[in-house]
């Protein structure tokens, strides 16, 4: 069965895995901010956060440095965030720790306020009348049950929410249409790999998705050449942090 275009969404929202979807939004000029847009998060952690309505997210005692200087990991929720709580590796011990050349409490307070804003924005979004398209991408072999769990979590907690979910994988993992009304398994030729981001993203594949599952109001084009190489490379090692 040929996939039919599904058009007229009010917003695109990334559900994470890593930052690739958010960067592709940026490339086409779509700058909508959201809680998971530039995070690294596994599906089970995403489900737990929704199940618990963001309880205990971004508490100071749960934050540790991730494996790159500009990211931190919340060990309670399992999310890695971009952050100005910078860290560095001690050359003698090899241990990564937060740097001491800034006021940790001051930066934390600023970022805690930002996270609280994003949580409020999420709650308003899922309670609104807007039509939302969520993106989640998986480089590795995943499975239908993983996608179903995300769908079922949304249906359980946001029963009045008007949404669709794109579950994006490389064509090497192709399966026939799963046949769900609100969940669509879709494919690009390749996704930007975690450990070799020099190959970047399948821009044509992403553009096809943006065309097939289009916004009501198209963003102005913003050409960001080679952003994949320059920015995605910063995220390549965080999953193992």
PDB file of C-alpha atoms in Angstrom:
ATOM      1  CA  UNK A   1       0.000   0.000   0.000  1.00  0.00           C
ATOM      2  CA  UNK A   2       1.393   3.378  -0.995  1.00  0.00           C
ATOM      3  CA  UNK A   3       1.811   5.848   1.862  1.00  0.00           C
ATOM      4  CA  UNK A   4      -0.489   8.847   1.504  1.00  0.00           C
ATOM      5  CA  UNK A   5       0.691  12.356   2.386  1.00  0.00           C
ATOM      6  CA  UNK A   6      -0.303  13.524   5.833  1.00  0.00           C
ATOM      7  CA  UNK A   7      -0.269  17.307   5.799  1.00  0.00           C
ATOM      8  CA  UNK A   8      -1.154  20.293   7.890  1.00  0.00           C
ATOM      9  CA  UNK A   9       0.712  19.958  11.176  1.00  0.00           C
ATOM     10  CA  UNK A  10       1.004  22.920  13.504  1.00  0.00           C
ATOM     11  CA  UNK A  11       4.375  21.897  14.913  1.00  0.00           C
ATOM     12  CA  UNK A  12       7.244  19.461  14.575  1.00  0.00           C
ATOM     13  CA  UNK A  13       8.581  18.114  17.884  1.00  0.00           C
ATOM     14  CA  UNK A  14      11.614  15.873  18.313  1.00  0.00           C
ATOM     15  CA  UNK A  15      11.425  13.021  20.819  1.00  0.00           C
ATOM     16  CA  UNK A  16      15.152  12.614  20.808  1.00  0.00           C
ATOM     17  CA  UNK A  17      17.452   9.627  20.506  1.00  0.00           C
ATOM     18  CA  UNK A  18      19.941  12.331  19.619  1.00  0.00           C
ATOM     19  CA  UNK A  19      20.009  15.775  18.020  1.00  0.00           C
ATOM     20  CA  UNK A  20      19.669  14.815  14.355  1.00  0.00           C
ATOM     21  CA  UNK A  21      15.971  15.649  13.966  1.00  0.00           C
ATOM     22  CA  UNK A  22      16.427  18.954  15.773  1.00  0.00           C
ATOM     23  CA  UNK A  23      19.315  19.885  13.505  1.00  0.00           C
ATOM     24  CA  UNK A  24      17.281  19.011  10.425  1.00  0.00           C
ATOM     25  CA  UNK A  25      14.485  21.260  11.695  1.00  0.00           C
ATOM     26  CA  UNK A  26      17.083  23.985  12.051  1.00  0.00           C
ATOM     27  CA  UNK A  27      18.335  23.408   8.502  1.00  0.00           C
ATOM     28  CA  UNK A  28      14.889  24.136   7.005  1.00  0.00           C
ATOM     29  CA  UNK A  29      14.468  27.220   9.180  1.00  0.00           C
ATOM     30  CA  UNK A  30      12.178  25.672  11.798  1.00  0.00           C
ATOM     31  CA  UNK A  31      13.262  26.925  15.215  1.00  0.00           C
ATOM     32  CA  UNK A  32      10.531  25.627  17.546  1.00  0.00           C
ATOM     33  CA  UNK A  33      12.115  24.876  20.929  1.00  0.00           C
ATOM     34  CA  UNK A  34      11.095  21.844  22.983  1.00  0.00           C
ATOM     35  CA  UNK A  35      12.312  19.779  25.913  1.00  0.00           C
ATOM     36  CA  UNK A  36      13.800  16.866  23.928  1.00  0.00           C
ATOM     37  CA  UNK A  37      14.983  18.675  20.797  1.00  0.00           C
ATOM     38  CA  UNK A  38      18.695  18.767  21.621  1.00  0.00           C
ATOM     39  CA  UNK A  39      18.925  15.895  24.085  1.00  0.00           C
ATOM     40  CA  UNK A  40      20.198  12.348  23.955  1.00  0.00           C
ATOM     41  CA  UNK A  41      17.657   9.923  25.354  1.00  0.00           C
ATOM     42  CA  UNK A  42      16.655   6.279  24.918  1.00  0.00           C
ATOM     43  CA  UNK A  43      13.044   5.271  24.328  1.00  0.00           C
ATOM     44  CA  UNK A  44      12.596   3.616  27.718  1.00  0.00           C
ATOM     45  CA  UNK A  45      13.798   6.786  29.456  1.00  0.00           C
ATOM     46  CA  UNK A  46      11.413   8.883  27.345  1.00  0.00           C
ATOM     47  CA  UNK A  47       8.528   6.655  28.384  1.00  0.00           C
ATOM     48  CA  UNK A  48       9.513   6.816  32.061  1.00  0.00           C
ATOM     49  CA  UNK A  49       9.668  10.611  31.976  1.00  0.00           C
ATOM     50  CA  UNK A  50       6.180  10.854  30.480  1.00  0.00           C
ATOM     51  CA  UNK A  51       4.828   8.222  32.875  1.00  0.00           C
ATOM     52  CA  UNK A  52       6.168  10.255  35.802  1.00  0.00           C
ATOM     53  CA  UNK A  53       5.221  13.657  34.340  1.00  0.00           C
ATOM     54  CA  UNK A  54       8.808  14.936  34.458  1.00  0.00           C
ATOM     55  CA  UNK A  55       9.198  14.344  38.203  1.00  0.00           C
ATOM     56  CA  UNK A  56      12.725  14.999  39.544  1.00  0.00           C
ATOM     57  CA  UNK A  57      14.058  16.186  36.203  1.00  0.00           C
ATOM     58  CA  UNK A  58      17.297  18.219  36.278  1.00  0.00           C
ATOM     59  CA  UNK A  59      17.903  18.115  40.037  1.00  0.00           C
ATOM     60  CA  UNK A  60      21.371  19.314  41.009  1.00  0.00           C
ATOM     61  CA  UNK A  61      22.294  16.173  42.915  1.00  0.00           C
ATOM     62  CA  UNK A  62      21.584  14.025  39.839  1.00  0.00           C
ATOM     63  CA  UNK A  63      23.745  15.907  37.333  1.00  0.00           C
ATOM     64  CA  UNK A  64      27.118  14.557  36.263  1.00  0.00           C
ATOM     65  CA  UNK A  65      29.435  15.480  33.378  1.00  0.00           C
ATOM     66  CA  UNK A  66      28.771  13.639  30.133  1.00  0.00           C
ATOM     67  CA  UNK A  67      31.613  12.530  27.897  1.00  0.00           C
ATOM     68  CA  UNK A  68      31.945  15.873  26.090  1.00  0.00           C
ATOM     69  CA  UNK A  69      32.690  19.262  27.630  1.00  0.00           C
ATOM     70  CA  UNK A  70      29.366  20.950  26.879  1.00  0.00           C
ATOM     71  CA  UNK A  71      26.900  18.237  27.951  1.00  0.00           C
ATOM     72  CA  UNK A  72      25.675  16.840  31.250  1.00  0.00           C
ATOM     73  CA  UNK A  73      23.817  13.676  32.133  1.00  0.00           C
ATOM     74  CA  UNK A  74      20.844  13.506  34.476  1.00  0.00           C
ATOM     75  CA  UNK A  75      21.335  10.106  36.118  1.00  0.00           C
ATOM     76  CA  UNK A  76      17.787  10.109  37.514  1.00  0.00           C
ATOM     77  CA  UNK A  77      16.014  10.480  34.171  1.00  0.00           C
ATOM     78  CA  UNK A  78      18.745   9.237  31.840  1.00  0.00           C
ATOM     79  CA  UNK A  79      18.767  12.361  29.654  1.00  0.00           C
ATOM     80  CA  UNK A  80      21.933  14.038  28.378  1.00  0.00           C
ATOM     81  CA  UNK A  81      21.487  17.806  27.967  1.00  0.00           C
ATOM     82  CA  UNK A  82      23.478  20.532  26.295  1.00  0.00           C
ATOM     83  CA  UNK A  83      24.683  22.736  29.114  1.00  0.00           C
ATOM     84  CA  UNK A  84      26.918  25.590  30.177  1.00  0.00           C
ATOM     85  CA  UNK A  85      27.846  23.496  33.207  1.00  0.00           C
ATOM     86  CA  UNK A  86      31.090  22.762  31.440  1.00  0.00           C
ATOM     87  CA  UNK A  87      33.389  19.911  32.343  1.00  0.00           C
ATOM     88  CA  UNK A  88      36.934  18.897  31.513  1.00  0.00           C
ATOM     89  CA  UNK A  89      39.181  15.872  31.839  1.00  0.00           C
ATOM     90  CA  UNK A  90      42.048  16.109  34.308  1.00  0.00           C
ATOM     91  CA  UNK A  91      45.166  15.239  32.346  1.00  0.00           C
ATOM     92  CA  UNK A  92      46.840  13.495  35.271  1.00  0.00           C
ATOM     93  CA  UNK A  93      43.944  11.433  36.622  1.00  0.00           C
ATOM     94  CA  UNK A  94      41.922  11.045  33.422  1.00  0.00           C
ATOM     95  CA  UNK A  95      38.788  11.857  35.410  1.00  0.00           C
ATOM     96  CA  UNK A  96      36.142  14.189  34.006  1.00  0.00           C
ATOM     97  CA  UNK A  97      34.664  16.728  36.409  1.00  0.00           C
ATOM     98  CA  UNK A  98      32.916  20.087  36.361  1.00  0.00           C
ATOM     99  CA  UNK A  99      35.246  23.016  35.802  1.00  0.00           C
ATOM    100  CA  UNK A 100      35.850  25.550  38.574  1.00  0.00           C
ATOM    101  CA  UNK A 101      36.117  28.685  36.395  1.00  0.00           C
ATOM    102  CA  UNK A 102      32.419  29.580  36.643  1.00  0.00           C
ATOM    103  CA  UNK A 103      29.740  29.806  39.335  1.00  0.00           C
ATOM    104  CA  UNK A 104      28.092  26.374  39.234  1.00  0.00           C
ATOM    105  CA  UNK A 105      25.046  27.399  41.290  1.00  0.00           C
ATOM    106  CA  UNK A 106      24.417  30.470  39.159  1.00  0.00           C
ATOM    107  CA  UNK A 107      24.555  28.541  35.884  1.00  0.00           C
ATOM    108  CA  UNK A 108      22.494  25.693  37.326  1.00  0.00           C
ATOM    109  CA  UNK A 109      19.756  28.101  38.476  1.00  0.00           C
ATOM    110  CA  UNK A 110      19.560  29.617  34.988  1.00  0.00           C
ATOM    111  CA  UNK A 111      19.345  26.227  33.315  1.00  0.00           C
ATOM    112  CA  UNK A 112      16.860  24.863  35.852  1.00  0.00           C
ATOM    113  CA  UNK A 113      14.583  27.795  34.978  1.00  0.00           C
ATOM    114  CA  UNK A 114      14.941  26.955  31.290  1.00  0.00           C
ATOM    115  CA  UNK A 115      14.087  23.286  31.869  1.00  0.00           C
ATOM    116  CA  UNK A 116      11.046  24.276  33.943  1.00  0.00           C
ATOM    117  CA  UNK A 117       9.908  26.476  31.053  1.00  0.00           C
ATOM    118  CA  UNK A 118      10.270  23.601  28.587  1.00  0.00           C
ATOM    119  CA  UNK A 119       8.284  21.272  30.867  1.00  0.00           C
ATOM    120  CA  UNK A 120       5.469  23.836  31.114  1.00  0.00           C
ATOM    121  CA  UNK A 121       5.572  24.244  27.355  1.00  0.00           C
ATOM    122  CA  UNK A 122       5.297  20.463  26.876  1.00  0.00           C
ATOM    123  CA  UNK A 123       2.283  20.232  29.172  1.00  0.00           C
ATOM    124  CA  UNK A 124       0.588  23.092  27.353  1.00  0.00           C
ATOM    125  CA  UNK A 125       1.365  21.470  24.008  1.00  0.00           C
ATOM    126  CA  UNK A 126      -0.150  18.077  24.806  1.00  0.00           C
ATOM    127  CA  UNK A 127      -3.246  19.792  26.225  1.00  0.00           C
ATOM    128  CA  UNK A 128      -3.706  22.092  23.245  1.00  0.00           C
ATOM    129  CA  UNK A 129      -5.854  21.737  20.137  1.00  0.00           C
ATOM    130  CA  UNK A 130      -2.814  21.893  17.890  1.00  0.00           C
ATOM    131  CA  UNK A 131      -1.917  19.076  15.522  1.00  0.00           C
ATOM    132  CA  UNK A 132       1.584  17.838  16.336  1.00  0.00           C
ATOM    133  CA  UNK A 133       4.012  15.620  14.451  1.00  0.00           C
ATOM    134  CA  UNK A 134       6.596  13.927  16.676  1.00  0.00           C
ATOM    135  CA  UNK A 135       9.893  12.634  15.305  1.00  0.00           C
ATOM    136  CA  UNK A 136      11.983   9.868  16.808  1.00  0.00           C
ATOM    137  CA  UNK A 137      14.892   8.280  14.963  1.00  0.00           C
ATOM    138  CA  UNK A 138      16.845   5.086  15.544  1.00  0.00           C
ATOM    139  CA  UNK A 139      20.183   4.292  13.956  1.00  0.00           C
ATOM    140  CA  UNK A 140      20.461   0.846  15.456  1.00  0.00           C
ATOM    141  CA  UNK A 141      18.266  -2.185  15.000  1.00  0.00           C
ATOM    142  CA  UNK A 142      15.119  -1.399  16.920  1.00  0.00           C
ATOM    143  CA  UNK A 143      11.756  -3.063  16.840  1.00  0.00           C
ATOM    144  CA  UNK A 144       8.075  -2.493  16.424  1.00  0.00           C
ATOM    145  CA  UNK A 145       7.430  -3.062  20.131  1.00  0.00           C
ATOM    146  CA  UNK A 146       9.652  -0.106  20.992  1.00  0.00           C
ATOM    147  CA  UNK A 147       7.590   2.171  18.758  1.00  0.00           C
ATOM    148  CA  UNK A 148       4.322   0.711  20.032  1.00  0.00           C
ATOM    149  CA  UNK A 149       5.375   1.424  23.614  1.00  0.00           C
ATOM    150  CA  UNK A 150       5.900   5.088  22.787  1.00  0.00           C
ATOM    151  CA  UNK A 151       2.561   5.265  20.980  1.00  0.00           C
ATOM    152  CA  UNK A 152       0.725   3.556  23.839  1.00  0.00           C
ATOM    153  CA  UNK A 153       2.308   5.920  26.365  1.00  0.00           C
ATOM    154  CA  UNK A 154       1.029   8.923  24.424  1.00  0.00           C
ATOM    155  CA  UNK A 155      -2.431   7.387  24.042  1.00  0.00           C
ATOM    156  CA  UNK A 156      -2.585   6.640  27.766  1.00  0.00           C
ATOM    157  CA  UNK A 157      -1.386   9.984  29.094  1.00  0.00           C
ATOM    158  CA  UNK A 158      -2.602  12.339  26.360  1.00  0.00           C
ATOM    159  CA  UNK A 159      -5.886  10.795  25.148  1.00  0.00           C
ATOM    160  CA  UNK A 160      -7.257  14.061  23.732  1.00  0.00           C
ATOM    161  CA  UNK A 161      -4.008  15.036  22.015  1.00  0.00           C
ATOM    162  CA  UNK A 162      -4.037  15.315  18.193  1.00  0.00           C
ATOM    163  CA  UNK A 163      -0.706  13.806  17.214  1.00  0.00           C
ATOM    164  CA  UNK A 164       1.184  11.544  14.826  1.00  0.00           C
ATOM    165  CA  UNK A 165       4.577   9.904  15.394  1.00  0.00           C
ATOM    166  CA  UNK A 166       7.247   9.317  12.754  1.00  0.00           C
ATOM    167  CA  UNK A 167       9.576   6.468  13.694  1.00  0.00           C
ATOM    168  CA  UNK A 168      12.563   7.067  11.419  1.00  0.00           C
ATOM    169  CA  UNK A 169      15.129   4.386  10.584  1.00  0.00           C
ATOM    170  CA  UNK A 170      17.673   3.749   7.824  1.00  0.00           C
ATOM    171  CA  UNK A 171      16.425   1.806   4.810  1.00  0.00           C
ATOM    172  CA  UNK A 172      18.633  -1.122   5.793  1.00  0.00           C
ATOM    173  CA  UNK A 173      16.082  -1.778   8.566  1.00  0.00           C
ATOM    174  CA  UNK A 174      13.049  -1.498   6.273  1.00  0.00           C
ATOM    175  CA  UNK A 175       9.771  -3.189   7.206  1.00  0.00           C
ATOM    176  CA  UNK A 176       6.405  -2.932   5.443  1.00  0.00           C
ATOM    177  CA  UNK A 177       3.951  -0.346   6.744  1.00  0.00           C
ATOM    178  CA  UNK A 178       2.994  -1.261  10.304  1.00  0.00           C
ATOM    179  CA  UNK A 179      -0.554  -0.101   9.671  1.00  0.00           C
ATOM    180  CA  UNK A 180      -1.093   2.228  12.612  1.00  0.00           C
ATOM    181  CA  UNK A 181      -3.202   5.337  12.306  1.00  0.00           C
ATOM    182  CA  UNK A 182      -0.930   7.492  14.465  1.00  0.00           C
ATOM    183  CA  UNK A 183       2.438   5.762  14.164  1.00  0.00           C
ATOM    184  CA  UNK A 184       4.375   5.659  10.902  1.00  0.00           C
ATOM    185  CA  UNK A 185       7.526   3.648  10.285  1.00  0.00           C
ATOM    186  CA  UNK A 186       9.431   5.698   7.719  1.00  0.00           C
ATOM    187  CA  UNK A 187      12.903   5.444   6.237  1.00  0.00           C
ATOM    188  CA  UNK A 188      15.780   7.512   4.914  1.00  0.00           C
ATOM    189  CA  UNK A 189      18.771   6.105   3.061  1.00  0.00           C
ATOM    190  CA  UNK A 190      20.950   6.560   6.146  1.00  0.00           C
ATOM    191  CA  UNK A 191      21.052   8.425   9.434  1.00  0.00           C
ATOM    192  CA  UNK A 192      24.057  10.352  10.672  1.00  0.00           C
ATOM    193  CA  UNK A 193      26.075   7.709  12.555  1.00  0.00           C
ATOM    194  CA  UNK A 194      26.932   8.243  16.202  1.00  0.00           C
ATOM    195  CA  UNK A 195      30.606   7.416  15.747  1.00  0.00           C
ATOM    196  CA  UNK A 196      31.294   8.844  12.278  1.00  0.00           C
ATOM    197  CA  UNK A 197      29.307  12.007  11.783  1.00  0.00           C
ATOM    198  CA  UNK A 198      31.481  13.180   8.897  1.00  0.00           C
ATOM    199  CA  UNK A 199      29.038  11.389   6.608  1.00  0.00           C
ATOM    200  CA  UNK A 200      26.282  13.655   7.900  1.00  0.00           C
ATOM    201  CA  UNK A 201      22.583  13.125   7.359  1.00  0.00           C
ATOM    202  CA  UNK A 202      20.515  12.061   4.351  1.00  0.00           C
ATOM    203  CA  UNK A 203      19.271  15.569   3.609  1.00  0.00           C
ATOM    204  CA  UNK A 204      17.184  14.486   0.619  1.00  0.00           C
ATOM    205  CA  UNK A 205      15.538  11.796   2.720  1.00  0.00           C
ATOM    206  CA  UNK A 206      14.693  14.263   5.469  1.00  0.00           C
ATOM    207  CA  UNK A 207      13.342  16.752   2.930  1.00  0.00           C
ATOM    208  CA  UNK A 208      11.069  14.055   1.525  1.00  0.00           C
ATOM    209  CA  UNK A 209       9.645  13.479   5.008  1.00  0.00           C
ATOM    210  CA  UNK A 210       9.147  17.215   5.538  1.00  0.00           C
ATOM    211  CA  UNK A 211       7.292  17.359   2.212  1.00  0.00           C
ATOM    212  CA  UNK A 212       5.114  14.317   2.834  1.00  0.00           C
ATOM    213  CA  UNK A 213       4.338  15.238   6.447  1.00  0.00           C
ATOM    214  CA  UNK A 214       4.212  18.990   6.030  1.00  0.00           C
ATOM    215  CA  UNK A 215       3.574  21.941   8.298  1.00  0.00           C
ATOM    216  CA  UNK A 216       0.596  24.238   7.808  1.00  0.00           C
ATOM    217  CA  UNK A 217       2.991  27.158   7.709  1.00  0.00           C
ATOM    218  CA  UNK A 218       6.306  26.500   6.057  1.00  0.00           C
ATOM    219  CA  UNK A 219       9.368  28.030   7.705  1.00  0.00           C
ATOM    220  CA  UNK A 220      11.639  30.335   5.783  1.00  0.00           C
ATOM    221  CA  UNK A 221      14.567  28.494   4.270  1.00  0.00           C
ATOM    222  CA  UNK A 222      17.766  28.755   6.270  1.00  0.00           C
ATOM    223  CA  UNK A 223      20.752  27.258   4.545  1.00  0.00           C
ATOM    224  CA  UNK A 224      23.281  25.959   7.059  1.00  0.00           C
ATOM    225  CA  UNK A 225      26.052  24.368   5.062  1.00  0.00           C
ATOM    226  CA  UNK A 226      27.891  21.437   6.597  1.00  0.00           C
ATOM    227  CA  UNK A 227      26.147  21.888   9.926  1.00  0.00           C
ATOM    228  CA  UNK A 228      26.011  18.105  10.241  1.00  0.00           C
ATOM    229  CA  UNK A 229      29.775  17.744  10.256  1.00  0.00           C
ATOM    230  CA  UNK A 230      30.399  20.666  12.568  1.00  0.00           C
ATOM    231  CA  UNK A 231      27.653  20.089  15.118  1.00  0.00           C
ATOM    232  CA  UNK A 232      26.723  16.421  15.061  1.00  0.00           C
ATOM    233  CA  UNK A 233      30.351  15.503  15.625  1.00  0.00           C
ATOM    234  CA  UNK A 234      30.074  17.044  19.091  1.00  0.00           C
ATOM    235  CA  UNK A 235      27.397  14.513  20.040  1.00  0.00           C
ATOM    236  CA  UNK A 236      28.958  11.342  18.684  1.00  0.00           C
ATOM    237  CA  UNK A 237      30.328   9.937  21.943  1.00  0.00           C
ATOM    238  CA  UNK A 238      27.761  11.126  24.474  1.00  0.00           C
ATOM    239  CA  UNK A 239      25.624   7.992  24.413  1.00  0.00           C
ATOM    240  CA  UNK A 240      28.399   6.084  26.069  1.00  0.00           C
ATOM    241  CA  UNK A 241      29.156   8.815  28.621  1.00  0.00           C
TER     242      UNK A 241
END
